Amino acid sequence: MRDVARAAGVSQPLVSIVFRDVPGASEETRAHVLAVAAELGYRRDERARLLRQGRSRLLGVAFEPVQPFHGEILDGLHTAAQQRGYDMVLSAVTPHRTEEAALDALLRDRCEALVLLGSALPQTRLERISTTLPVVSVTRAFDSTVFDSVAADDHRGAVLAVEHFLGLGHRRIAYIDADREAGGARRRSGYQDAMTSAGLSDQMLIVPGAASEAGGAAAITRLLAHDPAPTAVIAFNDRCAVGVISQARLLGRRVPDDLSVVGFDDSEQASLPYLDLTSLAQDPRRLARTAVDLALRRLDATAEDTAAAGEHILLPTQLVPRTSTAPVPASL
């Protein structure tokens, strides 16, 4: 503002009056100051102004850039936050940057609330953080009384996958596990419950994998070594399913003629023509809207000095059939 005042030939307090759009300057002076500011490329420091008011209106988001589904949720978070007058600060969790480091960066930025995508931190840690600012977990469900979560119904999604395969005549249905990932335990238990309900507990086959293409490739290599090999596979997520399909083809298996595959997330890559993956759909925009609503609900409760109980929302999951699944081969 000093630079603008000097260039415009007016006082700094007068420039402040113009920028704050309050009475005290003529229309001619306002136009002159704004024109000089535009010529100098001045941008108002909105964050500094908010901090002087004791607010930042920032939502801090920790996410994993390697997960395409997180990118889809981020897009929805930006839209939902902007509609409510908030902006976002992003902090990435990578193989060489821990979630704790990502959260520390967000706390230093004085975010008003934290939205954590696929958090791997213990519930007790999130509860400690929530004593200082609101915390919302996205894609990983919790039951805490002091912070909130929103996730898809992972258990139901796995049940729908098994039921889809049963309807196609499959009985040797395997599941690729990633129990340390958000939703992993619930997806595994959904698979186990559905197989047991179908009287196929003796056919259950669970192998460890990961939420990545490499994890899927390694898992399907082990699965196809079984005798008899499964005719259908539920991959932990779509990235895992991509690895399954790619490696199965390298091993001489046709998808879906020899092996049917279901993913999870229904991410944008699932509908790519060369993949055309049957997948369990989560709604990233609904997850995002709900997360922002939960964060701001708790911020409002904090402002009113009232304690808000933890709210934990499970959104419905829907199976989207494509050509990666087909009836079990007649020869099997």
CSV table of C-alpha atoms in Angstrom, one decimal:
chain,number,residue,atom,x,y,z
A,1,MET,CA,0.0,0.0,0.0
A,2,ARG,CA,3.0,2.3,0.6
A,3,ASP,CA,4.0,1.8,-3.0
A,4,VAL,CA,0.5,2.6,-4.3
A,5,ALA,CA,0.3,5.7,-2.1
A,6,ARG,CA,3.6,6.9,-3.3
A,7,ALA,CA,2.8,6.4,-7.0
A,8,ALA,CA,-0.7,7.9,-6.6
A,9,GLY,CA,0.5,10.9,-4.7
A,10,VAL,CA,-1.8,10.3,-1.8
A,11,SER,CA,-1.4,9.1,1.9
A,12,GLN,CA,-1.3,5.5,2.8
A,13,PRO,CA,-4.4,5.8,5.1
A,14,LEU,CA,-6.3,7.1,2.1
A,15,VAL,CA,-5.2,4.1,0.0
A,16,SER,CA,-6.5,1.9,2.9
A,17,ILE,CA,-9.9,3.6,2.8
A,18,VAL,CA,-10.1,3.0,-0.9
A,19,PHE,CA,-9.1,-0.7,-0.6
A,20,ARG,CA,-11.5,-1.3,2.3
A,21,ASP,CA,-14.3,0.4,0.3
A,22,VAL,CA,-15.4,2.6,3.2
A,23,PRO,CA,-16.5,6.3,3.2
A,24,GLY,CA,-13.7,8.9,3.2
A,25,ALA,CA,-12.6,9.2,-0.4
A,26,SER,CA,-14.2,10.9,-3.5
A,27,GLU,CA,-15.1,8.8,-6.5
A,28,GLU,CA,-12.4,10.5,-8.5
A,29,THR,CA,-9.8,9.6,-5.9
A,30,ARG,CA,-11.0,6.1,-5.7
A,31,ALA,CA,-10.8,5.6,-9.4
A,32,HIS,CA,-7.3,7.1,-9.5
A,33,VAL,CA,-6.0,4.9,-6.6
A,34,LEU,CA,-7.5,1.8,-8.1
A,35,ALA,CA,-6.0,2.6,-11.5
A,36,VAL,CA,-2.5,3.1,-10.1
A,37,ALA,CA,-2.9,-0.1,-8.0
A,38,ALA,CA,-3.8,-2.1,-11.2
A,39,GLU,CA,-0.9,-0.6,-13.1
A,40,LEU,CA,1.5,-1.7,-10.3
A,41,GLY,CA,0.0,-5.2,-10.2
A,42,TYR,CA,-1.1,-4.7,-6.6
A,43,ARG,CA,-3.0,-7.6,-5.0
A,44,ARG,CA,-4.7,-7.2,-1.7
A,45,ASP,CA,-3.3,-9.6,1.0
A,46,GLU,CA,-6.6,-11.2,1.9
A,47,ARG,CA,-4.9,-13.6,4.3
A,48,ALA,CA,-3.3,-10.9,6.3
A,49,ARG,CA,-6.6,-9.0,6.6
A,50,LEU,CA,-8.4,-12.1,7.8
A,51,LEU,CA,-5.6,-12.9,10.4
A,52,ARG,CA,-6.0,-9.4,11.8
A,53,GLN,CA,-9.6,-10.3,12.4
A,54,GLY,CA,-8.6,-13.6,14.0
A,55,ARG,CA,-9.7,-15.7,11.1
A,56,SER,CA,-7.9,-17.4,8.1
A,57,ARG,CA,-11.0,-18.9,6.4
A,58,LEU,CA,-8.7,-21.7,5.3
A,59,LEU,CA,-9.4,-25.4,5.3
A,60,GLY,CA,-6.2,-27.5,5.4
A,61,VAL,CA,-6.3,-30.7,3.3
A,62,ALA,CA,-3.8,-33.6,3.6
A,63,PHE,CA,-3.9,-36.0,0.6
A,64,GLU,CA,-1.9,-38.5,-1.3
A,65,PRO,CA,-1.1,-37.3,-4.9
A,66,VAL,CA,-0.5,-40.8,-6.2
A,67,GLN,CA,-4.2,-41.7,-5.5
A,68,PRO,CA,-6.3,-40.5,-8.5
A,69,PHE,CA,-9.5,-40.7,-6.5
A,70,HIS,CA,-8.0,-38.2,-4.0
A,71,GLY,CA,-7.7,-35.8,-6.9
A,72,GLU,CA,-11.4,-36.1,-7.7
A,73,ILE,CA,-12.3,-35.4,-4.1
A,74,LEU,CA,-10.0,-32.3,-4.1
A,75,ASP,CA,-11.9,-30.9,-7.1
A,76,GLY,CA,-15.1,-31.2,-5.1
A,77,LEU,CA,-13.5,-29.7,-2.0
A,78,HIS,CA,-12.4,-26.6,-3.8
A,79,THR,CA,-15.9,-26.0,-5.1
A,80,ALA,CA,-17.7,-26.7,-1.8
A,81,ALA,CA,-15.2,-24.5,0.2
A,82,GLN,CA,-15.4,-21.6,-2.3
A,83,GLN,CA,-19.2,-21.7,-2.1
A,84,ARG,CA,-19.0,-21.2,1.6
A,85,GLY,CA,-16.4,-18.4,1.5
A,86,TYR,CA,-13.4,-20.5,2.3
A,87,ASP,CA,-10.2,-21.4,0.5
A,88,MET,CA,-8.0,-24.5,0.8
A,89,VAL,CA,-4.4,-25.2,1.6
A,90,LEU,CA,-3.0,-28.5,0.3
A,91,SER,CA,-0.3,-30.6,1.9
A,92,ALA,CA,0.8,-33.8,0.3
A,93,VAL,CA,1.6,-37.1,1.9
A,94,THR,CA,4.3,-38.9,-0.2
A,95,PRO,CA,6.7,-41.9,0.3
A,96,HIS,CA,9.3,-39.4,1.6
A,97,ARG,CA,6.9,-37.1,3.5
A,98,THR,CA,4.8,-38.4,6.4
A,99,GLU,CA,1.3,-37.5,7.2
A,100,GLU,CA,2.5,-35.9,10.4
A,101,ALA,CA,4.8,-33.6,8.4
A,102,ALA,CA,1.9,-32.7,6.1
A,103,LEU,CA,-0.3,-31.9,9.1
A,104,ASP,CA,2.4,-29.8,10.7
A,105,ALA,CA,2.6,-27.7,7.6
A,106,LEU,CA,-1.2,-27.1,7.6
A,107,LEU,CA,-1.1,-26.1,11.3
A,108,ARG,CA,1.7,-23.6,10.6
A,109,ASP,CA,-0.6,-22.1,7.9
A,110,ARG,CA,-3.2,-21.4,10.6
A,111,CYS,CA,-5.9,-23.4,8.9
A,112,GLU,CA,-9.3,-23.3,10.7
A,113,ALA,CA,-10.1,-27.0,10.2
A,114,LEU,CA,-8.4,-30.1,8.8
A,115,VAL,CA,-9.8,-32.4,6.1
A,116,LEU,CA,-7.8,-35.6,5.9
A,117,LEU,CA,-8.1,-37.9,2.9
A,118,GLY,CA,-7.5,-41.5,3.7
A,119,SER,CA,-5.7,-40.7,7.0
A,120,ALA,CA,-3.6,-43.5,8.4
A,121,LEU,CA,-3.1,-41.9,11.8
A,122,PRO,CA,-4.5,-43.6,14.9
A,123,GLN,CA,-7.8,-42.4,16.2
A,124,THR,CA,-6.2,-41.2,19.5
A,125,ARG,CA,-3.9,-38.9,17.5
A,126,LEU,CA,-6.7,-37.4,15.5
A,127,GLU,CA,-8.6,-36.8,18.8
A,128,ARG,CA,-5.7,-34.9,20.2
A,129,ILE,CA,-5.5,-32.7,17.1
A,130,SER,CA,-9.2,-32.1,17.3
A,131,THR,CA,-8.8,-30.4,20.7
A,132,THR,CA,-7.3,-27.5,18.9
A,133,LEU,CA,-9.3,-27.4,15.7
A,134,PRO,CA,-12.0,-29.4,13.8
A,135,VAL,CA,-10.9,-32.6,12.1
A,136,VAL,CA,-12.8,-34.4,9.4
A,137,SER,CA,-11.6,-37.8,8.0
A,138,VAL,CA,-12.7,-38.6,4.5
A,139,THR,CA,-12.8,-42.1,3.0
A,140,ARG,CA,-11.8,-43.6,6.4
A,141,ALA,CA,-14.7,-44.2,8.8
A,142,PHE,CA,-14.4,-43.6,12.6
A,143,ASP,CA,-16.6,-43.7,15.6
A,144,SER,CA,-15.0,-40.9,17.7
A,145,THR,CA,-17.1,-38.6,19.8
A,146,VAL,CA,-14.9,-35.5,19.2
A,147,PHE,CA,-14.1,-35.4,15.4
A,148,ASP,CA,-16.1,-36.3,12.3
A,149,SER,CA,-15.8,-38.6,9.3
A,150,VAL,CA,-17.4,-39.3,6.0
A,151,ALA,CA,-16.8,-42.4,3.9
A,152,ALA,CA,-18.5,-44.7,1.4
A,153,ASP,CA,-20.1,-47.9,2.7
A,154,ASP,CA,-17.0,-50.0,2.0
A,155,HIS,CA,-18.6,-53.2,3.6
A,156,ARG,CA,-21.7,-52.9,1.4
A,157,GLY,CA,-19.5,-52.3,-1.7
A,158,ALA,CA,-17.6,-55.5,-1.2
A,159,VAL,CA,-20.9,-57.4,-0.7
A,160,LEU,CA,-22.2,-56.0,-4.0
A,161,ALA,CA,-19.0,-57.1,-5.7
A,162,VAL,CA,-19.5,-60.7,-4.5
A,163,GLU,CA,-23.2,-60.7,-5.4
A,164,HIS,CA,-22.3,-59.4,-8.9
A,165,PHE,CA,-19.9,-62.3,-9.4
A,166,LEU,CA,-22.4,-64.9,-8.0
A,167,GLY,CA,-25.0,-63.6,-10.4
A,168,LEU,CA,-22.5,-64.3,-13.2
A,169,GLY,CA,-22.0,-67.9,-12.0
A,170,HIS,CA,-18.6,-67.4,-10.3
A,171,ARG,CA,-17.7,-69.4,-7.2
A,172,ARG,CA,-13.9,-69.1,-7.0
A,173,ILE,CA,-13.9,-65.4,-6.1
A,174,ALA,CA,-10.7,-63.9,-4.6
A,175,TYR,CA,-10.1,-60.7,-2.8
A,176,ILE,CA,-6.9,-58.6,-2.9
A,177,ASP,CA,-6.5,-57.0,0.5
A,178,ALA,CA,-4.9,-53.7,1.6
A,179,ASP,CA,-5.9,-53.6,5.2
A,180,ARG,CA,-3.7,-50.6,6.2
A,181,GLU,CA,-5.5,-48.4,3.7
A,182,ALA,CA,-8.7,-46.4,4.4
A,183,GLY,CA,-11.7,-48.7,4.2
A,184,GLY,CA,-9.5,-51.8,3.9
A,185,ALA,CA,-10.8,-53.7,7.0
A,186,ARG,CA,-14.4,-53.0,6.0
A,187,ARG,CA,-14.0,-54.1,2.5
A,188,ARG,CA,-12.4,-57.4,3.6
A,189,SER,CA,-15.1,-58.1,6.1
A,190,GLY,CA,-17.8,-57.4,3.5
A,191,TYR,CA,-16.1,-59.9,1.2
A,192,GLN,CA,-15.9,-62.5,4.0
A,193,ASP,CA,-19.5,-62.0,5.1
A,194,ALA,CA,-20.9,-62.2,1.5
A,195,MET,CA,-18.9,-65.4,0.8
A,196,THR,CA,-20.1,-67.0,4.0
A,197,SER,CA,-23.7,-66.0,3.4
A,198,ALA,CA,-23.4,-67.7,0.0
A,199,GLY,CA,-22.1,-70.9,1.5
A,200,LEU,CA,-18.7,-70.4,0.0
A,201,SER,CA,-16.6,-69.9,3.1
A,202,ASP,CA,-14.4,-72.8,1.9
A,203,GLN,CA,-13.8,-70.9,-1.4
A,204,MET,CA,-12.6,-67.7,0.3
A,205,LEU,CA,-9.1,-66.6,-0.9
A,206,ILE,CA,-7.6,-63.4,0.4
A,207,VAL,CA,-4.1,-62.3,-0.6
A,208,PRO,CA,-2.2,-59.2,0.6
A,209,GLY,CA,-1.8,-56.4,-1.9
A,210,ALA,CA,-1.7,-52.7,-2.0
A,211,ALA,CA,-3.6,-49.7,-3.3
A,212,SER,CA,-1.3,-49.5,-6.3
A,213,GLU,CA,-0.7,-51.1,-9.7
A,214,ALA,CA,2.4,-52.9,-8.5
A,215,GLY,CA,0.4,-54.3,-5.5
A,216,GLY,CA,-2.2,-55.6,-7.9
A,217,ALA,CA,0.3,-57.2,-10.3
A,218,ALA,CA,2.1,-59.0,-7.4
A,219,ALA,CA,-1.2,-60.2,-5.9
A,220,ILE,CA,-2.6,-61.6,-9.2
A,221,THR,CA,0.7,-63.5,-9.8
A,222,ARG,CA,0.2,-65.3,-6.5
A,223,LEU,CA,-3.5,-65.9,-7.1
A,224,LEU,CA,-3.0,-67.4,-10.6
A,225,ALA,CA,-0.5,-69.8,-9.1
A,226,HIS,CA,-3.2,-71.5,-7.1
A,227,ASP,CA,-4.8,-74.7,-8.3
A,228,PRO,CA,-7.5,-74.2,-9.1
A,229,ALA,CA,-7.0,-70.5,-9.8
A,230,PRO,CA,-9.9,-68.0,-9.1
A,231,THR,CA,-12.1,-67.0,-12.0
A,232,ALA,CA,-13.0,-63.7,-10.4
A,233,VAL,CA,-11.0,-61.1,-8.4
A,234,ILE,CA,-12.1,-58.1,-6.3
A,235,ALA,CA,-9.2,-55.6,-6.3
A,236,PHE,CA,-8.8,-53.3,-3.3
A,237,ASN,CA,-9.2,-50.2,-5.6
A,238,ASP,CA,-9.1,-49.2,-9.3
A,239,ARG,CA,-5.3,-48.7,-9.3
A,240,CYS,CA,-4.9,-52.2,-7.9
A,241,ALA,CA,-7.3,-53.5,-10.5
A,242,VAL,CA,-5.2,-51.9,-13.3
A,243,GLY,CA,-2.2,-53.9,-12.1
A,244,VAL,CA,-4.3,-57.1,-11.9
A,245,ILE,CA,-5.5,-56.8,-15.5
A,246,SER,CA,-2.1,-55.8,-16.9
A,247,GLN,CA,-0.3,-58.6,-15.2
A,248,ALA,CA,-3.0,-61.2,-15.9
A,249,ARG,CA,-2.7,-60.4,-19.7
A,250,LEU,CA,1.1,-60.8,-19.5
A,251,LEU,CA,0.5,-64.2,-17.9
A,252,GLY,CA,-1.7,-65.2,-20.8
A,253,ARG,CA,-5.1,-64.7,-19.1
A,254,ARG,CA,-7.8,-62.9,-21.0
A,255,VAL,CA,-10.0,-60.4,-19.2
A,256,PRO,CA,-12.9,-61.1,-18.8
A,257,ASP,CA,-12.9,-64.4,-20.8
A,258,ASP,CA,-10.6,-66.2,-18.3
A,259,LEU,CA,-10.7,-63.8,-15.4
A,260,SER,CA,-13.2,-61.3,-14.3
A,261,VAL,CA,-12.1,-58.2,-12.3
A,262,VAL,CA,-13.9,-55.6,-10.2
A,263,GLY,CA,-12.2,-52.5,-8.8
A,264,PHE,CA,-13.3,-49.9,-6.2
A,265,ASP,CA,-13.8,-46.1,-6.4
A,266,ASP,CA,-15.1,-45.9,-10.0
A,267,SER,CA,-12.3,-43.4,-10.6
A,268,GLU,CA,-12.0,-41.6,-14.0
A,269,GLN,CA,-9.5,-44.3,-15.2
A,270,ALA,CA,-12.1,-47.1,-14.7
A,271,SER,CA,-14.1,-45.9,-17.8
A,272,LEU,CA,-11.1,-45.6,-20.1
A,273,PRO,CA,-11.9,-47.7,-23.2
A,274,TYR,CA,-8.8,-50.0,-22.9
A,275,LEU,CA,-9.7,-50.8,-19.3
A,276,ASP,CA,-13.6,-50.5,-19.1
A,277,LEU,CA,-13.4,-51.7,-15.5
A,278,THR,CA,-16.4,-52.8,-13.5
A,279,SER,CA,-16.1,-50.8,-10.2
A,280,LEU,CA,-17.8,-49.9,-7.0
A,281,ALA,CA,-18.7,-46.2,-7.3
A,282,GLN,CA,-18.1,-43.6,-4.6
A,283,ASP,CA,-19.3,-40.1,-5.2
A,284,PRO,CA,-16.3,-37.8,-4.8
A,285,ARG,CA,-18.3,-34.6,-5.0
A,286,ARG,CA,-20.7,-35.8,-2.3
A,287,LEU,CA,-17.9,-36.9,-0.1
A,288,ALA,CA,-16.3,-33.4,-0.6
A,289,ARG,CA,-19.5,-31.5,0.1
A,290,THR,CA,-20.2,-33.5,3.2
A,291,ALA,CA,-16.7,-33.1,4.5
A,292,VAL,CA,-16.9,-29.3,4.2
A,293,ASP,CA,-20.4,-29.3,5.8
A,294,LEU,CA,-19.0,-31.2,8.8
A,295,ALA,CA,-16.0,-29.0,9.2
A,296,LEU,CA,-18.0,-25.8,9.1
A,297,ARG,CA,-20.7,-27.3,11.4
A,298,ARG,CA,-18.0,-27.8,14.0
A,299,LEU,CA,-16.5,-24.4,13.4
A,300,ASP,CA,-19.9,-22.8,14.0
A,301,ALA,CA,-20.3,-24.9,17.2
A,302,THR,CA,-16.8,-23.7,18.3
A,303,ALA,CA,-17.8,-20.1,17.7
A,304,GLU,CA,-20.9,-20.6,19.8
A,305,ASP,CA,-18.8,-22.2,22.5
A,306,THR,CA,-20.9,-25.4,22.4
A,307,ALA,CA,-19.6,-29.0,22.1
A,308,ALA,CA,-20.6,-30.8,19.0
A,309,ALA,CA,-20.7,-34.6,19.1
A,310,GLY,CA,-18.8,-36.5,16.5
A,311,GLU,CA,-20.8,-37.2,13.4
A,312,HIS,CA,-19.9,-40.2,11.1
A,313,ILE,CA,-21.6,-40.5,7.8
A,314,LEU,CA,-21.6,-43.5,5.4
A,315,LEU,CA,-22.6,-42.8,1.9
A,316,PRO,CA,-24.1,-45.4,-0.4
A,317,THR,CA,-21.9,-47.4,-2.8
A,318,GLN,CA,-23.1,-48.5,-6.2
A,319,LEU,CA,-21.7,-51.2,-8.6
A,320,VAL,CA,-21.1,-49.9,-12.1
A,321,PRO,CA,-20.8,-52.9,-14.5
A,322,ARG,CA,-18.5,-52.7,-17.5
A,323,THR,CA,-16.7,-55.3,-19.7
A,324,SER,CA,-14.1,-56.4,-17.2
A,325,THR,CA,-16.6,-58.9,-15.8
A,326,ALA,CA,-18.4,-61.7,-17.6
A,327,PRO,CA,-20.1,-65.0,-16.8
A,328,VAL,CA,-17.8,-67.8,-15.6
A,329,PRO,CA,-16.4,-69.7,-18.6
A,330,ALA,CA,-18.5,-72.9,-19.4
A,331,SER,CA,-15.4,-75.0,-19.2
A,332,LEU,CA,-14.9,-74.0,-15.5
